[in-house]
Amino acid sequence: MDKTAQDGGGARQLVVELVTRAEAIIEVLEATTADGRWALTAFSRYRLCELLEIMPYVRYDGELDADPAALLDAAARVAEQIDVPIEDLSWRLALGDALRTAAADIRRVRDAE
């Protein structure tokens, strides 16, 4: 995606912040859960990082007390506000799909406990 495109008043940056926070929460869960089930969410989370061009497993110093699926749901709603040129519309649609898929994967793993 062309990073010079208008981003709906910071919508893209807010999506990045929400995804980064959700990723940090899942990383803690991965490290503290012995059965490895959170690894089942890795593909959808990696897809998000690729679409947003952010690095996974980066140190995060913010608040980690939140539902990561809810954070990704919020990011999906914000992503709909990202203003992109027509040639980047498929990127925005893929981002929305990736956010919803990652949230669903997280719920599936969390609810299987």
PDB file of N, CA and C in Angstrom:
ATOM      1  N   MET A   1       0.832  -1.181   0.000  1.00  0.00           N
ATOM      2  CA  MET A   1       0.000   0.000   0.000  1.00  0.00           C
ATOM      3  C   MET A   1       0.873   1.239   0.000  1.00  0.00           C
ATOM      4  N   ASP A   2       0.429   2.255  -0.687  1.00  0.00           N
ATOM      5  CA  ASP A   2       1.142   3.526  -0.744  1.00  0.00           C
ATOM      6  C   ASP A   2       0.986   4.242   0.596  1.00  0.00           C
ATOM      7  N   LYS A   3       2.075   4.350   1.343  1.00  0.00           N
ATOM      8  CA  LYS A   3       2.009   4.959   2.668  1.00  0.00           C
ATOM      9  C   LYS A   3       1.731   6.452   2.616  1.00  0.00           C
ATOM     10  N   THR A   4       1.807   7.046   1.448  1.00  0.00           N
ATOM     11  CA  THR A   4       1.525   8.470   1.350  1.00  0.00           C
ATOM     12  C   THR A   4       0.034   8.739   1.206  1.00  0.00           C
ATOM     13  N   ALA A   5      -0.750   7.673   1.054  1.00  0.00           N
ATOM     14  CA  ALA A   5      -2.199   7.852   0.912  1.00  0.00           C
ATOM     15  C   ALA A   5      -2.785   8.431   2.198  1.00  0.00           C
ATOM     16  N   GLN A   6      -3.877   9.129   2.064  1.00  0.00           N
ATOM     17  CA  GLN A   6      -4.596   9.623   3.227  1.00  0.00           C
ATOM     18  C   GLN A   6      -5.027   8.436   4.072  1.00  0.00           C
ATOM     19  N   ASP A   7      -4.996   8.573   5.383  1.00  0.00           N
ATOM     20  CA  ASP A   7      -5.325   7.426   6.216  1.00  0.00           C
ATOM     21  C   ASP A   7      -6.516   7.679   7.125  1.00  0.00           C
ATOM     22  N   GLY A   8      -7.473   8.457   6.698  1.00  0.00           N
ATOM     23  CA  GLY A   8      -8.682   8.625   7.489  1.00  0.00           C
ATOM     24  C   GLY A   8      -8.409   9.245   8.841  1.00  0.00           C
ATOM     25  N   GLY A   9      -7.557  10.261   8.904  1.00  0.00           N
ATOM     26  CA  GLY A   9      -7.302  10.954  10.167  1.00  0.00           C
ATOM     27  C   GLY A   9      -6.558  10.116  11.188  1.00  0.00           C
ATOM     28  N   GLY A  10      -5.611   9.348  10.760  1.00  0.00           N
ATOM     29  CA  GLY A  10      -4.827   8.541  11.689  1.00  0.00           C
ATOM     30  C   GLY A  10      -5.400   7.149  11.909  1.00  0.00           C
ATOM     31  N   ALA A  11      -6.380   6.751  11.115  1.00  0.00           N
ATOM     32  CA  ALA A  11      -7.006   5.441  11.285  1.00  0.00           C
ATOM     33  C   ALA A  11      -5.983   4.317  11.140  1.00  0.00           C
ATOM     34  N   ARG A  12      -5.110   4.427  10.153  1.00  0.00           N
ATOM     35  CA  ARG A  12      -4.107   3.368   9.945  1.00  0.00           C
ATOM     36  C   ARG A  12      -3.205   3.249  11.170  1.00  0.00           C
ATOM     37  N   GLN A  13      -2.782   4.365  11.730  1.00  0.00           N
ATOM     38  CA  GLN A  13      -1.921   4.326  12.912  1.00  0.00           C
ATOM     39  C   GLN A  13      -2.649   3.710  14.100  1.00  0.00           C
ATOM     40  N   LEU A  14      -3.934   4.005  14.252  1.00  0.00           N
ATOM     41  CA  LEU A  14      -4.709   3.407  15.339  1.00  0.00           C
ATOM     42  C   LEU A  14      -4.830   1.897  15.148  1.00  0.00           C
ATOM     43  N   VAL A  15      -5.029   1.451  13.918  1.00  0.00           N
ATOM     44  CA  VAL A  15      -5.077   0.010  13.638  1.00  0.00           C
ATOM     45  C   VAL A  15      -3.749  -0.632  14.023  1.00  0.00           C
ATOM     46  N   VAL A  16      -2.644  -0.006  13.647  1.00  0.00           N
ATOM     47  CA  VAL A  16      -1.311  -0.531  13.995  1.00  0.00           C
ATOM     48  C   VAL A  16      -1.167  -0.631  15.512  1.00  0.00           C
ATOM     49  N   GLU A  17      -1.597   0.390  16.235  1.00  0.00           N
ATOM     50  CA  GLU A  17      -1.477   0.377  17.696  1.00  0.00           C
ATOM     51  C   GLU A  17      -2.323  -0.733  18.311  1.00  0.00           C
ATOM     52  N   LEU A  18      -3.543  -0.911  17.829  1.00  0.00           N
ATOM     53  CA  LEU A  18      -4.416  -1.962  18.363  1.00  0.00           C
ATOM     54  C   LEU A  18      -3.853  -3.349  18.067  1.00  0.00           C
ATOM     55  N   VAL A  19      -3.363  -3.546  16.856  1.00  0.00           N
ATOM     56  CA  VAL A  19      -2.780  -4.844  16.482  1.00  0.00           C
ATOM     57  C   VAL A  19      -1.513  -5.108  17.298  1.00  0.00           C
ATOM     58  N   THR A  20      -0.680  -4.113  17.469  1.00  0.00           N
ATOM     59  CA  THR A  20       0.547  -4.276  18.246  1.00  0.00           C
ATOM     60  C   THR A  20       0.223  -4.657  19.686  1.00  0.00           C
ATOM     61  N   ARG A  21      -0.773  -4.031  20.250  1.00  0.00           N
ATOM     62  CA  ARG A  21      -1.175  -4.351  21.622  1.00  0.00           C
ATOM     63  C   ARG A  21      -1.721  -5.778  21.713  1.00  0.00           C
ATOM     64  N   ALA A  22      -2.595  -6.150  20.776  1.00  0.00           N
ATOM     65  CA  ALA A  22      -3.147  -7.510  20.769  1.00  0.00           C
ATOM     66  C   ALA A  22      -2.025  -8.534  20.602  1.00  0.00           C
ATOM     67  N   GLU A  23      -1.093  -8.254  19.724  1.00  0.00           N
ATOM     68  CA  GLU A  23       0.038  -9.156  19.477  1.00  0.00           C
ATOM     69  C   GLU A  23       0.856  -9.345  20.764  1.00  0.00           C
ATOM     70  N   ALA A  24       1.098  -8.275  21.486  1.00  0.00           N
ATOM     71  CA  ALA A  24       1.868  -8.362  22.728  1.00  0.00           C
ATOM     72  C   ALA A  24       1.138  -9.211  23.775  1.00  0.00           C
ATOM     73  N   ILE A  25      -0.172  -9.088  23.839  1.00  0.00           N
ATOM     74  CA  ILE A  25      -0.957  -9.882  24.795  1.00  0.00           C
ATOM     75  C   ILE A  25      -0.870 -11.368  24.443  1.00  0.00           C
ATOM     76  N   ILE A  26      -1.004 -11.682  23.161  1.00  0.00           N
ATOM     77  CA  ILE A  26      -0.919 -13.075  22.729  1.00  0.00           C
ATOM     78  C   ILE A  26       0.478 -13.628  22.966  1.00  0.00           C
ATOM     79  N   GLU A  27       1.496 -12.813  22.770  1.00  0.00           N
ATOM     80  CA  GLU A  27       2.868 -13.271  23.027  1.00  0.00           C
ATOM     81  C   GLU A  27       3.045 -13.687  24.482  1.00  0.00           C
ATOM     82  N   VAL A  28       2.432 -12.939  25.406  1.00  0.00           N
ATOM     83  CA  VAL A  28       2.500 -13.299  26.817  1.00  0.00           C
ATOM     84  C   VAL A  28       1.779 -14.626  27.045  1.00  0.00           C
ATOM     85  N   LEU A  29       0.611 -14.777  26.430  1.00  0.00           N
ATOM     86  CA  LEU A  29      -0.141 -16.025  26.561  1.00  0.00           C
ATOM     87  C   LEU A  29       0.646 -17.207  25.990  1.00  0.00           C
ATOM     88  N   GLU A  30       1.297 -16.987  24.856  1.00  0.00           N
ATOM     89  CA  GLU A  30       2.132 -18.037  24.253  1.00  0.00           C
ATOM     90  C   GLU A  30       3.244 -18.469  25.211  1.00  0.00           C
ATOM     91  N   ALA A  31       3.859 -17.491  25.852  1.00  0.00           N
ATOM     92  CA  ALA A  31       5.001 -17.776  26.730  1.00  0.00           C
ATOM     93  C   ALA A  31       4.582 -18.433  28.049  1.00  0.00           C
ATOM     94  N   THR A  32       3.347 -18.201  28.478  1.00  0.00           N
ATOM     95  CA  THR A  32       2.925 -18.699  29.790  1.00  0.00           C
ATOM     96  C   THR A  32       1.998 -19.902  29.727  1.00  0.00           C
ATOM     97  N   THR A  33       1.614 -20.336  28.533  1.00  0.00           N
ATOM     98  CA  THR A  33       0.747 -21.496  28.386  1.00  0.00           C
ATOM     99  C   THR A  33       1.586 -22.658  27.869  1.00  0.00           C
ATOM    100  N   ALA A  34       1.636 -23.712  28.659  1.00  0.00           N
ATOM    101  CA  ALA A  34       2.547 -24.826  28.366  1.00  0.00           C
ATOM    102  C   ALA A  34       2.121 -25.687  27.176  1.00  0.00           C
ATOM    103  N   ASP A  35       0.840 -25.717  26.840  1.00  0.00           N
ATOM    104  CA  ASP A  35       0.392 -26.657  25.812  1.00  0.00           C
ATOM    105  C   ASP A  35       0.577 -26.158  24.373  1.00  0.00           C
ATOM    106  N   GLY A  36       1.009 -24.931  24.187  1.00  0.00           N
ATOM    107  CA  GLY A  36       1.321 -24.421  22.860  1.00  0.00           C
ATOM    108  C   GLY A  36       0.129 -24.096  21.974  1.00  0.00           C
ATOM    109  N   ARG A  37      -1.070 -24.094  22.534  1.00  0.00           N
ATOM    110  CA  ARG A  37      -2.262 -23.866  21.699  1.00  0.00           C
ATOM    111  C   ARG A  37      -2.302 -22.490  21.039  1.00  0.00           C
ATOM    112  N   TRP A  38      -1.647 -21.512  21.633  1.00  0.00           N
ATOM    113  CA  TRP A  38      -1.684 -20.163  21.046  1.00  0.00           C
ATOM    114  C   TRP A  38      -0.907 -20.089  19.737  1.00  0.00           C
ATOM    115  N   ALA A  39      -0.061 -21.062  19.497  1.00  0.00           N
ATOM    116  CA  ALA A  39       0.648 -21.113  18.216  1.00  0.00           C
ATOM    117  C   ALA A  39      -0.327 -21.301  17.055  1.00  0.00           C
ATOM    118  N   LEU A  40      -1.520 -21.808  17.340  1.00  0.00           N
ATOM    119  CA  LEU A  40      -2.544 -21.987  16.301  1.00  0.00           C
ATOM    120  C   LEU A  40      -3.018 -20.648  15.722  1.00  0.00           C
ATOM    121  N   THR A  41      -2.718 -19.574  16.414  1.00  0.00           N
ATOM    122  CA  THR A  41      -3.125 -18.248  15.931  1.00  0.00           C
ATOM    123  C   THR A  41      -2.009 -17.561  15.152  1.00  0.00           C
ATOM    124  N   ALA A  42      -0.872 -18.200  15.037  1.00  0.00           N
ATOM    125  CA  ALA A  42       0.317 -17.549  14.468  1.00  0.00           C
ATOM    126  C   ALA A  42       0.132 -17.118  13.021  1.00  0.00           C
ATOM    127  N   PHE A  43      -0.467 -17.956  12.194  1.00  0.00           N
ATOM    128  CA  PHE A  43      -0.584 -17.612  10.781  1.00  0.00           C
ATOM    129  C   PHE A  43      -1.425 -16.357  10.576  1.00  0.00           C
ATOM    130  N   SER A  44      -2.593 -16.297  11.195  1.00  0.00           N
ATOM    131  CA  SER A  44      -3.451 -15.125  10.996  1.00  0.00           C
ATOM    132  C   SER A  44      -2.817 -13.866  11.580  1.00  0.00           C
ATOM    133  N   ARG A  45      -2.119 -14.009  12.698  1.00  0.00           N
ATOM    134  CA  ARG A  45      -1.436 -12.851  13.284  1.00  0.00           C
ATOM    135  C   ARG A  45      -0.279 -12.395  12.409  1.00  0.00           C
ATOM    136  N   TYR A  46       0.455 -13.338  11.844  1.00  0.00           N
ATOM    137  CA  TYR A  46       1.562 -12.979  10.958  1.00  0.00           C
ATOM    138  C   TYR A  46       1.037 -12.260   9.712  1.00  0.00           C
ATOM    139  N   ARG A  47      -0.078 -12.732   9.185  1.00  0.00           N
ATOM    140  CA  ARG A  47      -0.699 -12.072   8.027  1.00  0.00           C
ATOM    141  C   ARG A  47      -0.999 -10.604   8.335  1.00  0.00           C
ATOM    142  N   LEU A  48      -1.498 -10.339   9.519  1.00  0.00           N
ATOM    143  CA  LEU A  48      -1.757  -8.946   9.935  1.00  0.00           C
ATOM    144  C   LEU A  48      -0.476  -8.125   9.949  1.00  0.00           C
ATOM    145  N   CYS A  49       0.549  -8.688  10.544  1.00  0.00           N
ATOM    146  CA  CYS A  49       1.823  -7.972  10.618  1.00  0.00           C
ATOM    147  C   CYS A  49       2.364  -7.679   9.224  1.00  0.00           C
ATOM    148  N   GLU A  50       2.232  -8.626   8.320  1.00  0.00           N
ATOM    149  CA  GLU A  50       2.680  -8.422   6.939  1.00  0.00           C
ATOM    150  C   GLU A  50       1.891  -7.305   6.263  1.00  0.00           C
ATOM    151  N   LEU A  51       0.580  -7.326   6.391  1.00  0.00           N
ATOM    152  CA  LEU A  51      -0.254  -6.308   5.744  1.00  0.00           C
ATOM    153  C   LEU A  51       0.032  -4.912   6.286  1.00  0.00           C
ATOM    154  N   LEU A  52       0.319  -4.835   7.585  1.00  0.00           N
ATOM    155  CA  LEU A  52       0.571  -3.538   8.218  1.00  0.00           C
ATOM    156  C   LEU A  52       2.043  -3.159   8.222  1.00  0.00           C
ATOM    157  N   GLU A  53       2.886  -4.072   7.736  1.00  0.00           N
ATOM    158  CA  GLU A  53       4.330  -3.849   7.697  1.00  0.00           C
ATOM    159  C   GLU A  53       4.898  -3.537   9.076  1.00  0.00           C
ATOM    160  N   ILE A  54       4.484  -4.354  10.050  1.00  0.00           N
ATOM    161  CA  ILE A  54       5.017  -4.220  11.405  1.00  0.00           C
ATOM    162  C   ILE A  54       5.726  -5.524  11.767  1.00  0.00           C
ATOM    163  N   MET A  55       6.666  -5.430  12.665  1.00  0.00           N
ATOM    164  CA  MET A  55       7.441  -6.586  13.095  1.00  0.00           C
ATOM    165  C   MET A  55       6.737  -7.273  14.267  1.00  0.00           C
ATOM    166  N   PRO A  56       6.515  -8.586  14.154  1.00  0.00           N
ATOM    167  CA  PRO A  56       5.973  -9.307  15.312  1.00  0.00           C
ATOM    168  C   PRO A  56       7.046  -9.449  16.389  1.00  0.00           C
ATOM    169  N   TYR A  57       6.621  -9.743  17.567  1.00  0.00           N
ATOM    170  CA  TYR A  57       7.510  -9.980  18.704  1.00  0.00           C
ATOM    171  C   TYR A  57       8.417  -8.790  19.001  1.00  0.00           C
ATOM    172  N   VAL A  58       7.840  -7.617  18.957  1.00  0.00           N
ATOM    173  CA  VAL A  58       8.557  -6.397  19.306  1.00  0.00           C
ATOM    174  C   VAL A  58       8.173  -6.016  20.732  1.00  0.00           C
ATOM    175  N   ARG A  59       9.128  -5.527  21.477  1.00  0.00           N
ATOM    176  CA  ARG A  59       8.867  -5.109  22.862  1.00  0.00           C
ATOM    177  C   ARG A  59       7.715  -4.109  22.891  1.00  0.00           C
ATOM    178  N   TYR A  60       6.783  -4.331  23.810  1.00  0.00           N
ATOM    179  CA  TYR A  60       5.624  -3.453  23.966  1.00  0.00           C
ATOM    180  C   TYR A  60       5.538  -3.044  25.419  1.00  0.00           C
ATOM    181  N   ASP A  61       5.517  -1.744  25.686  1.00  0.00           N
ATOM    182  CA  ASP A  61       5.515  -1.246  27.055  1.00  0.00           C
ATOM    183  C   ASP A  61       4.164  -0.723  27.507  1.00  0.00           C
ATOM    184  N   GLY A  62       3.136  -0.923  26.691  1.00  0.00           N
ATOM    185  CA  GLY A  62       1.807  -0.420  27.026  1.00  0.00           C
ATOM    186  C   GLY A  62       1.020  -1.386  27.896  1.00  0.00           C
ATOM    187  N   GLU A  63      -0.242  -1.094  28.045  1.00  0.00           N
ATOM    188  CA  GLU A  63      -1.164  -1.873  28.861  1.00  0.00           C
ATOM    189  C   GLU A  63      -1.452  -3.214  28.199  1.00  0.00           C
ATOM    190  N   LEU A  64      -1.334  -4.294  28.972  1.00  0.00           N
ATOM    191  CA  LEU A  64      -1.559  -5.632  28.439  1.00  0.00           C
ATOM    192  C   LEU A  64      -2.805  -6.290  29.027  1.00  0.00           C
ATOM    193  N   ASP A  65      -3.625  -5.514  29.701  1.00  0.00           N
ATOM    194  CA  ASP A  65      -4.833  -6.050  30.329  1.00  0.00           C
ATOM    195  C   ASP A  65      -6.042  -5.748  29.445  1.00  0.00           C
ATOM    196  N   ALA A  66      -6.212  -6.570  28.415  1.00  0.00           N
ATOM    197  CA  ALA A  66      -7.336  -6.389  27.502  1.00  0.00           C
ATOM    198  C   ALA A  66      -7.591  -7.696  26.768  1.00  0.00           C
ATOM    199  N   ASP A  67      -8.739  -7.790  26.150  1.00  0.00           N
ATOM    200  CA  ASP A  67      -9.078  -8.954  25.337  1.00  0.00           C
ATOM    201  C   ASP A  67      -8.506  -8.732  23.942  1.00  0.00           C
ATOM    202  N   PRO A  68      -7.530  -9.549  23.529  1.00  0.00           N
ATOM    203  CA  PRO A  68      -6.913  -9.320  22.222  1.00  0.00           C
ATOM    204  C   PRO A  68      -7.903  -9.448  21.059  1.00  0.00           C
ATOM    205  N   ALA A  69      -8.886 -10.329  21.183  1.00  0.00           N
ATOM    206  CA  ALA A  69      -9.890 -10.459  20.116  1.00  0.00           C
ATOM    207  C   ALA A  69     -10.720  -9.184  20.010  1.00  0.00           C
ATOM    208  N   ALA A  70     -11.071  -8.600  21.139  1.00  0.00           N
ATOM    209  CA  ALA A  70     -11.834  -7.348  21.132  1.00  0.00           C
ATOM    210  C   ALA A  70     -11.001  -6.210  20.530  1.00  0.00           C
ATOM    211  N   LEU A  71      -9.707  -6.207  20.816  1.00  0.00           N
ATOM    212  CA  LEU A  71      -8.828  -5.190  20.226  1.00  0.00           C
ATOM    213  C   LEU A  71      -8.804  -5.323  18.701  1.00  0.00           C
ATOM    214  N   LEU A  72      -8.748  -6.556  18.199  1.00  0.00           N
ATOM    215  CA  LEU A  72      -8.727  -6.765  16.749  1.00  0.00           C
ATOM    216  C   LEU A  72     -10.081  -6.439  16.122  1.00  0.00           C
ATOM    217  N   ASP A  73     -11.170  -6.705  16.849  1.00  0.00           N
ATOM    218  CA  ASP A  73     -12.497  -6.297  16.361  1.00  0.00           C
ATOM    219  C   ASP A  73     -12.568  -4.781  16.226  1.00  0.00           C
ATOM    220  N   ALA A  74     -12.045  -4.080  17.222  1.00  0.00           N
ATOM    221  CA  ALA A  74     -12.024  -2.615  17.170  1.00  0.00           C
ATOM    222  C   ALA A  74     -11.165  -2.146  16.003  1.00  0.00           C
ATOM    223  N   ALA A  75     -10.034  -2.805  15.802  1.00  0.00           N
ATOM    224  CA  ALA A  75      -9.157  -2.444  14.685  1.00  0.00           C
ATOM    225  C   ALA A  75      -9.861  -2.660  13.348  1.00  0.00           C
ATOM    226  N   ALA A  76     -10.660  -3.713  13.234  1.00  0.00           N
ATOM    227  CA  ALA A  76     -11.395  -3.976  11.987  1.00  0.00           C
ATOM    228  C   ALA A  76     -12.389  -2.853  11.700  1.00  0.00           C
ATOM    229  N   ARG A  77     -13.036  -2.355  12.743  1.00  0.00           N
ATOM    230  CA  ARG A  77     -13.976  -1.233  12.547  1.00  0.00           C
ATOM    231  C   ARG A  77     -13.236   0.031  12.113  1.00  0.00           C
ATOM    232  N   VAL A  78     -12.087   0.266  12.707  1.00  0.00           N
ATOM    233  CA  VAL A  78     -11.283   1.440  12.344  1.00  0.00           C
ATOM    234  C   VAL A  78     -10.735   1.293  10.924  1.00  0.00           C
ATOM    235  N   ALA A  79     -10.332   0.081  10.565  1.00  0.00           N
ATOM    236  CA  ALA A  79      -9.750  -0.156   9.237  1.00  0.00           C
ATOM    237  C   ALA A  79     -10.710   0.243   8.121  1.00  0.00           C
ATOM    238  N   GLU A  80     -11.998   0.122   8.372  1.00  0.00           N
ATOM    239  CA  GLU A  80     -12.992   0.514   7.369  1.00  0.00           C
ATOM    240  C   GLU A  80     -12.927   2.012   7.066  1.00  0.00           C
ATOM    241  N   GLN A  81     -12.330   2.787   7.949  1.00  0.00           N
ATOM    242  CA  GLN A  81     -12.233   4.239   7.781  1.00  0.00           C
ATOM    243  C   GLN A  81     -10.968   4.672   7.059  1.00  0.00           C
ATOM    244  N   ILE A  82     -10.059   3.744   6.818  1.00  0.00           N
ATOM    245  CA  ILE A  82      -8.812   4.098   6.139  1.00  0.00           C
ATOM    246  C   ILE A  82      -9.130   4.447   4.692  1.00  0.00           C
ATOM    247  N   ASP A  83      -8.802   5.649   4.329  1.00  0.00           N
ATOM    248  CA  ASP A  83      -9.054   6.135   2.973  1.00  0.00           C
ATOM    249  C   ASP A  83      -7.875   5.756   2.097  1.00  0.00           C
ATOM    250  N   VAL A  84      -8.149   4.925   1.086  1.00  0.00           N
ATOM    251  CA  VAL A  84      -7.095   4.484   0.182  1.00  0.00           C
ATOM    252  C   VAL A  84      -7.502   4.769  -1.251  1.00  0.00           C
ATOM    253  N   PRO A  85      -6.521   4.960  -2.135  1.00  0.00           N
ATOM    254  CA  PRO A  85      -6.846   5.089  -3.558  1.00  0.00           C
ATOM    255  C   PRO A  85      -7.398   3.755  -4.064  1.00  0.00           C
ATOM    256  N   ILE A  86      -8.132   3.809  -5.143  1.00  0.00           N
ATOM    257  CA  ILE A  86      -8.799   2.634  -5.684  1.00  0.00           C
ATOM    258  C   ILE A  86      -7.842   1.469  -5.911  1.00  0.00           C
ATOM    259  N   GLU A  87      -6.607   1.749  -6.298  1.00  0.00           N
ATOM    260  CA  GLU A  87      -5.653   0.665  -6.548  1.00  0.00           C
ATOM    261  C   GLU A  87      -5.216  -0.045  -5.261  1.00  0.00           C
ATOM    262  N   ASP A  88      -5.480   0.546  -4.111  1.00  0.00           N
ATOM    263  CA  ASP A  88      -5.136  -0.074  -2.831  1.00  0.00           C
ATOM    264  C   ASP A  88      -6.356  -0.605  -2.086  1.00  0.00           C
ATOM    265  N   LEU A  89      -7.495  -0.585  -2.723  1.00  0.00           N
ATOM    266  CA  LEU A  89      -8.717  -1.051  -2.076  1.00  0.00           C
ATOM    267  C   LEU A  89      -8.616  -2.523  -1.675  1.00  0.00           C
ATOM    268  N   SER A  90      -7.990  -3.330  -2.510  1.00  0.00           N
ATOM    269  CA  SER A  90      -7.851  -4.758  -2.169  1.00  0.00           C
ATOM    270  C   SER A  90      -7.022  -4.932  -0.897  1.00  0.00           C
ATOM    271  N   TRP A  91      -6.038  -4.047  -0.669  1.00  0.00           N
ATOM    272  CA  TRP A  91      -5.247  -4.099   0.569  1.00  0.00           C
ATOM    273  C   TRP A  91      -6.151  -3.850   1.770  1.00  0.00           C
ATOM    274  N   ARG A  92      -6.992  -2.833   1.686  1.00  0.00           N
ATOM    275  CA  ARG A  92      -7.873  -2.514   2.810  1.00  0.00           C
ATOM    276  C   ARG A  92      -8.861  -3.647   3.073  1.00  0.00           C
ATOM    277  N   LEU A  93      -9.379  -4.243   2.016  1.00  0.00           N
ATOM    278  CA  LEU A  93     -10.297  -5.365   2.187  1.00  0.00           C
ATOM    279  C   LEU A  93      -9.580  -6.571   2.800  1.00  0.00           C
ATOM    280  N   ALA A  94      -8.359  -6.829   2.350  1.00  0.00           N
ATOM    281  CA  ALA A  94      -7.567  -7.930   2.912  1.00  0.00           C
ATOM    282  C   ALA A  94      -7.264  -7.673   4.385  1.00  0.00           C
ATOM    283  N   LEU A  95      -6.989  -6.419   4.724  1.00  0.00           N
ATOM    284  CA  LEU A  95      -6.713  -6.068   6.119  1.00  0.00           C
ATOM    285  C   LEU A  95      -7.929  -6.344   6.987  1.00  0.00           C
ATOM    286  N   GLY A  96      -9.097  -5.913   6.547  1.00  0.00           N
ATOM    287  CA  GLY A  96     -10.320  -6.168   7.318  1.00  0.00           C
ATOM    288  C   GLY A  96     -10.555  -7.655   7.513  1.00  0.00           C
ATOM    289  N   ASP A  97     -10.352  -8.429   6.448  1.00  0.00           N
ATOM    290  CA  ASP A  97     -10.512  -9.881   6.540  1.00  0.00           C
ATOM    291  C   ASP A  97      -9.490 -10.478   7.508  1.00  0.00           C
ATOM    292  N   ALA A  98      -8.252 -10.036   7.419  1.00  0.00           N
ATOM    293  CA  ALA A  98      -7.199 -10.557   8.295  1.00  0.00           C
ATOM    294  C   ALA A  98      -7.483 -10.233   9.762  1.00  0.00           C
ATOM    295  N   LEU A  99      -7.988  -9.041  10.026  1.00  0.00           N
ATOM    296  CA  LEU A  99      -8.315  -8.660  11.399  1.00  0.00           C
ATOM    297  C   LEU A  99      -9.437  -9.533  11.957  1.00  0.00           C
ATOM    298  N   ARG A 100     -10.476  -9.742  11.174  1.00  0.00           N
ATOM    299  CA  ARG A 100     -11.603 -10.566  11.629  1.00  0.00           C
ATOM    300  C   ARG A 100     -11.183 -12.036  11.794  1.00  0.00           C
ATOM    301  N   THR A 101     -10.352 -12.528  10.882  1.00  0.00           N
ATOM    302  CA  THR A 101      -9.880 -13.910  10.966  1.00  0.00           C
ATOM    303  C   THR A 101      -9.009 -14.119  12.203  1.00  0.00           C
ATOM    304  N   ALA A 102      -8.098 -13.212  12.453  1.00  0.00           N
ATOM    305  CA  ALA A 102      -7.232 -13.331  13.637  1.00  0.00           C
ATOM    306  C   ALA A 102      -8.058 -13.277  14.923  1.00  0.00           C
ATOM    307  N   ALA A 103      -9.048 -12.394  14.969  1.00  0.00           N
ATOM    308  CA  ALA A 103      -9.910 -12.314  16.155  1.00  0.00           C
ATOM    309  C   ALA A 103     -10.662 -13.624  16.354  1.00  0.00           C
ATOM    310  N   ALA A 104     -11.174 -14.209  15.280  1.00  0.00           N
ATOM    311  CA  ALA A 104     -11.898 -15.482  15.369  1.00  0.00           C
ATOM    312  C   ALA A 104     -10.967 -16.607  15.821  1.00  0.00           C
ATOM    313  N   ASP A 105      -9.746 -16.632  15.303  1.00  0.00           N
ATOM    314  CA  ASP A 105      -8.774 -17.648  15.716  1.00  0.00           C
ATOM    315  C   ASP A 105      -8.462 -17.534  17.208  1.00  0.00           C
ATOM    316  N   ILE A 106      -8.299 -16.320  17.672  1.00  0.00           N
ATOM    317  CA  ILE A 106      -8.005 -16.082  19.096  1.00  0.00           C
ATOM    318  C   ILE A 106      -9.170 -16.566  19.945  1.00  0.00           C
ATOM    319  N   ARG A 107     -10.392 -16.262  19.551  1.00  0.00           N
ATOM    320  CA  ARG A 107     -11.562 -16.715  20.306  1.00  0.00           C
ATOM    321  C   ARG A 107     -11.639 -18.245  20.332  1.00  0.00           C
ATOM    322  N   ARG A 108     -11.355 -18.865  19.189  1.00  0.00           N
ATOM    323  CA  ARG A 108     -11.418 -20.322  19.086  1.00  0.00           C
ATOM    324  C   ARG A 108     -10.436 -20.972  20.062  1.00  0.00           C
ATOM    325  N   VAL A 109      -9.221 -20.448  20.107  1.00  0.00           N
ATOM    326  CA  VAL A 109      -8.212 -21.001  21.002  1.00  0.00           C
ATOM    327  C   VAL A 109      -8.569 -20.697  22.458  1.00  0.00           C
ATOM    328  N   ARG A 110      -8.956 -19.481  22.734  1.00  0.00           N
ATOM    329  CA  ARG A 110      -9.293 -19.076  24.106  1.00  0.00           C
ATOM    330  C   ARG A 110     -10.477 -19.892  24.642  1.00  0.00           C
ATOM    331  N   ASP A 111     -11.491 -20.086  23.819  1.00  0.00           N
ATOM    332  CA  ASP A 111     -12.706 -20.765  24.276  1.00  0.00           C
ATOM    333  C   ASP A 111     -12.547 -22.273  24.371  1.00  0.00           C
ATOM    334  N   ALA A 112     -11.444 -22.804  23.828  1.00  0.00           N
ATOM    335  CA  ALA A 112     -11.195 -24.244  23.897  1.00  0.00           C
ATOM    336  C   ALA A 112     -10.587 -24.653  25.246  1.00  0.00           C
ATOM    337  N   GLU A 113     -10.311 -23.686  26.087  1.00  0.00           N
ATOM    338  CA  GLU A 113      -9.677 -23.984  27.383  1.00  0.00           C
ATOM    339  C   GLU A 113     -10.545 -24.870  28.240  1.00  0.00           C
TER     340      GLU A 113
END
